[in-house]
Amino acid sequence: KKYTLLDITIDDTQTLKGYFNNVALLVQKYFPDDTTESEISVIAGVASQKEDPSVLPEKLQKYIYRYSAAAEELAKIKTPKSAGNLQVTFLNNFSNTALALAQISKFQTDPIIGVVGMKNYQDEIMASRTFFSEAKILVRKSGLVFLQGDPGYFFEEYFKRI
C-alpha cells in the first residue's frame, strides 16, 4: 500500500515529543534489541552461500510480519501537522520493506522477483536513513530533548550514529 497524508491522523493536540515517544515505543515493540538475528543476516547468509535459499520464506516471515504490523499500527498514531510528511515517509518505508522481504522470500521459486526484492530492500534501507536524518532535523529545529527514560531517547541514541 502506498500511504499518503490522507491515510494518517493529523492531530495538532498531539505534541511533537509525544509523537516521537509513541513512534519509539512502536519501533521497540516490533524491533527489539534482543533479537539474535536480523533480516539482513538472513539475506547475507543466503547471499554468501552459508545458508540454503530454501530457508528464506520461513526465516523472513517474522520480519515481513513485523514490518507489516508496524506499518498498520504506525498509521494509527496521532501525528502533529509538523510531522505529517515524516510520518508518511516512515509508513511507506515499513510497508515497502515488508513487500521487499516478501519478494526476497520467493528467491528460490522466482529468482527474478527475488532479485527485484533485493533492489527494493536496498532502496528501503536508504529511505530509512533519510527518515532518520529528517527526523533528526525536525527534532533539533524544534528544540526537543529526550532524556534517558523517555521512550524517545531511542532517537537520541540513533541520531548519534547519523
Coordinates of C-alpha atoms in Angstrom, one line a residue:
K1 CA 0.0 0.0 0.0
K2 CA 1.2 3.5 -0.8
Y3 CA 0.5 5.8 2.1
T4 CA -0.4 9.5 1.7
L5 CA -1.2 12.3 4.2
L6 CA -4.9 11.2 3.8
D7 CA -4.0 7.8 5.5
I8 CA -2.7 9.3 8.7
T9 CA -4.4 11.0 11.6
I10 CA -3.2 14.6 11.8
D11 CA -4.0 15.9 15.3
D12 CA -2.4 19.2 16.4
T13 CA -3.2 18.4 20.1
Q14 CA -0.5 15.7 19.8
T15 CA 2.8 17.2 20.8
L16 CA 5.9 16.5 18.7
K17 CA 7.6 15.0 21.7
G18 CA 4.5 12.8 22.3
Y19 CA 4.5 11.7 18.7
F20 CA 8.2 10.7 18.8
N21 CA 7.7 8.9 22.1
N22 CA 4.9 6.9 20.6
V23 CA 6.9 6.1 17.4
A24 CA 9.8 5.0 19.6
L25 CA 7.6 2.6 21.6
L26 CA 6.3 1.1 18.4
V27 CA 9.7 0.6 17.0
Q28 CA 10.9 -1.0 20.2
K29 CA 7.8 -3.3 20.2
Y30 CA 8.3 -4.6 16.7
F31 CA 12.1 -4.4 16.5
P32 CA 13.5 -5.2 20.0
D33 CA 17.2 -5.0 20.5
D34 CA 17.4 -8.6 21.9
T35 CA 16.9 -10.3 18.5
T36 CA 19.9 -12.5 17.8
E37 CA 19.3 -12.5 14.0
S38 CA 18.2 -9.7 11.7
E39 CA 16.7 -9.9 8.2
I40 CA 20.0 -8.6 6.9
S41 CA 21.9 -11.5 8.4
V42 CA 19.4 -14.0 7.0
I43 CA 19.8 -12.4 3.5
A44 CA 23.6 -12.2 3.9
G45 CA 23.7 -15.9 4.9
V46 CA 22.0 -16.9 1.7
A47 CA 23.9 -14.4 -0.5
S48 CA 27.2 -15.7 0.9
Q49 CA 26.0 -19.3 0.3
K50 CA 26.4 -20.1 4.0
E51 CA 22.6 -20.9 4.1
D52 CA 20.4 -22.7 1.6
P53 CA 17.9 -20.3 -0.2
S54 CA 15.1 -22.6 0.8
V55 CA 15.3 -21.1 4.3
L56 CA 14.3 -17.6 3.1
P57 CA 10.5 -18.0 3.2
E58 CA 10.4 -19.4 6.7
K59 CA 13.1 -17.1 8.2
L60 CA 11.9 -13.9 6.6
Q61 CA 8.2 -14.4 7.5
K62 CA 8.6 -13.0 11.0
Y63 CA 10.3 -9.8 9.6
I64 CA 7.6 -9.5 6.9
Y65 CA 5.0 -9.6 9.7
R66 CA 6.9 -7.1 11.9
Y67 CA 7.2 -4.5 9.2
S68 CA 3.6 -5.0 8.1
A69 CA 2.2 -4.9 11.6
A70 CA 4.3 -1.9 12.5
A71 CA 3.0 0.0 9.4
E72 CA -0.6 -0.8 10.4
E73 CA -0.1 0.4 13.9
L74 CA 2.0 3.4 12.9
A75 CA -0.8 4.6 10.7
K76 CA -3.0 4.9 13.8
I77 CA -0.6 7.1 15.7
K78 CA -1.8 10.7 16.1
T79 CA 0.6 12.9 14.3
P80 CA 1.1 16.7 14.7
K81 CA 0.9 18.5 11.3
S82 CA 4.7 19.3 11.5
A83 CA 5.5 15.6 11.4
G84 CA 2.9 14.6 8.8
N85 CA 5.3 14.2 5.8
L86 CA 7.8 12.4 8.1
Q87 CA 5.0 10.0 9.2
V88 CA 4.1 9.2 5.6
T89 CA 7.7 8.5 4.8
F90 CA 8.1 6.2 7.7
L91 CA 4.8 4.4 6.9
N92 CA 5.9 3.8 3.3
N93 CA 9.3 2.6 4.5
F94 CA 7.8 -0.1 6.7
S95 CA 5.2 -1.1 4.1
N96 CA 7.7 -1.2 1.3
T97 CA 10.3 -3.1 3.4
A98 CA 7.7 -5.8 4.1
L99 CA 6.9 -6.1 0.4
A100 CA 10.6 -6.2 -0.5
L101 CA 11.2 -9.0 2.1
A102 CA 8.2 -10.9 0.7
Q103 CA 9.8 -10.6 -2.8
I104 CA 13.1 -11.8 -1.5
S105 CA 11.5 -14.8 0.2
K106 CA 10.4 -16.0 -3.3
F107 CA 14.1 -16.1 -4.5
Q108 CA 14.2 -19.9 -4.9
T109 CA 10.9 -20.2 -6.7
D110 CA 11.1 -17.0 -8.7
P111 CA 14.6 -15.6 -8.9
I112 CA 13.6 -12.5 -10.8
I113 CA 11.2 -11.5 -8.2
G114 CA 13.8 -12.3 -5.6
V115 CA 16.4 -10.0 -7.3
V116 CA 13.8 -7.2 -7.6
G117 CA 13.1 -7.6 -3.9
M118 CA 16.8 -7.2 -3.2
K119 CA 16.9 -3.9 -5.1
N120 CA 13.7 -2.8 -3.4
Y121 CA 15.1 -3.7 0.0
Q122 CA 18.3 -1.8 -0.7
D123 CA 16.2 1.2 -1.6
E124 CA 14.2 1.0 1.6
I125 CA 17.4 0.8 3.7
M126 CA 18.4 4.1 2.1
A127 CA 14.9 5.5 2.7
S128 CA 15.1 4.6 6.4
R129 CA 18.3 6.6 6.6
T130 CA 16.6 9.5 5.0
F131 CA 13.7 9.2 7.5
F132 CA 16.1 9.3 10.5
S133 CA 18.0 12.2 9.0
E134 CA 14.8 14.2 8.5
A135 CA 13.6 13.2 12.0
K136 CA 16.8 14.5 13.5
I137 CA 16.4 17.8 11.7
L138 CA 12.8 18.2 12.9
V139 CA 13.8 17.3 16.5
R140 CA 16.7 19.6 16.5
K141 CA 14.8 22.5 14.9
S142 CA 12.0 22.1 17.4
G143 CA 14.4 22.1 20.3
L144 CA 13.2 18.8 21.6
V145 CA 15.3 16.8 24.0
F146 CA 14.7 13.3 25.0
L147 CA 16.1 12.2 28.4
Q148 CA 17.2 8.8 29.3
G149 CA 14.0 7.1 30.5
D150 CA 11.9 8.8 27.7
P151 CA 10.8 6.4 25.0
G152 CA 12.0 8.9 22.5
Y153 CA 15.6 8.6 23.9
F154 CA 15.8 5.8 21.3
F155 CA 16.0 8.6 18.7
E156 CA 18.8 10.5 20.6
E157 CA 20.9 7.3 20.6
Y158 CA 20.2 6.7 16.9
F159 CA 20.8 10.3 15.9
K160 CA 24.4 9.9 17.3
R161 CA 25.1 7.4 14.6
I162 CA 23.9 9.6 11.7

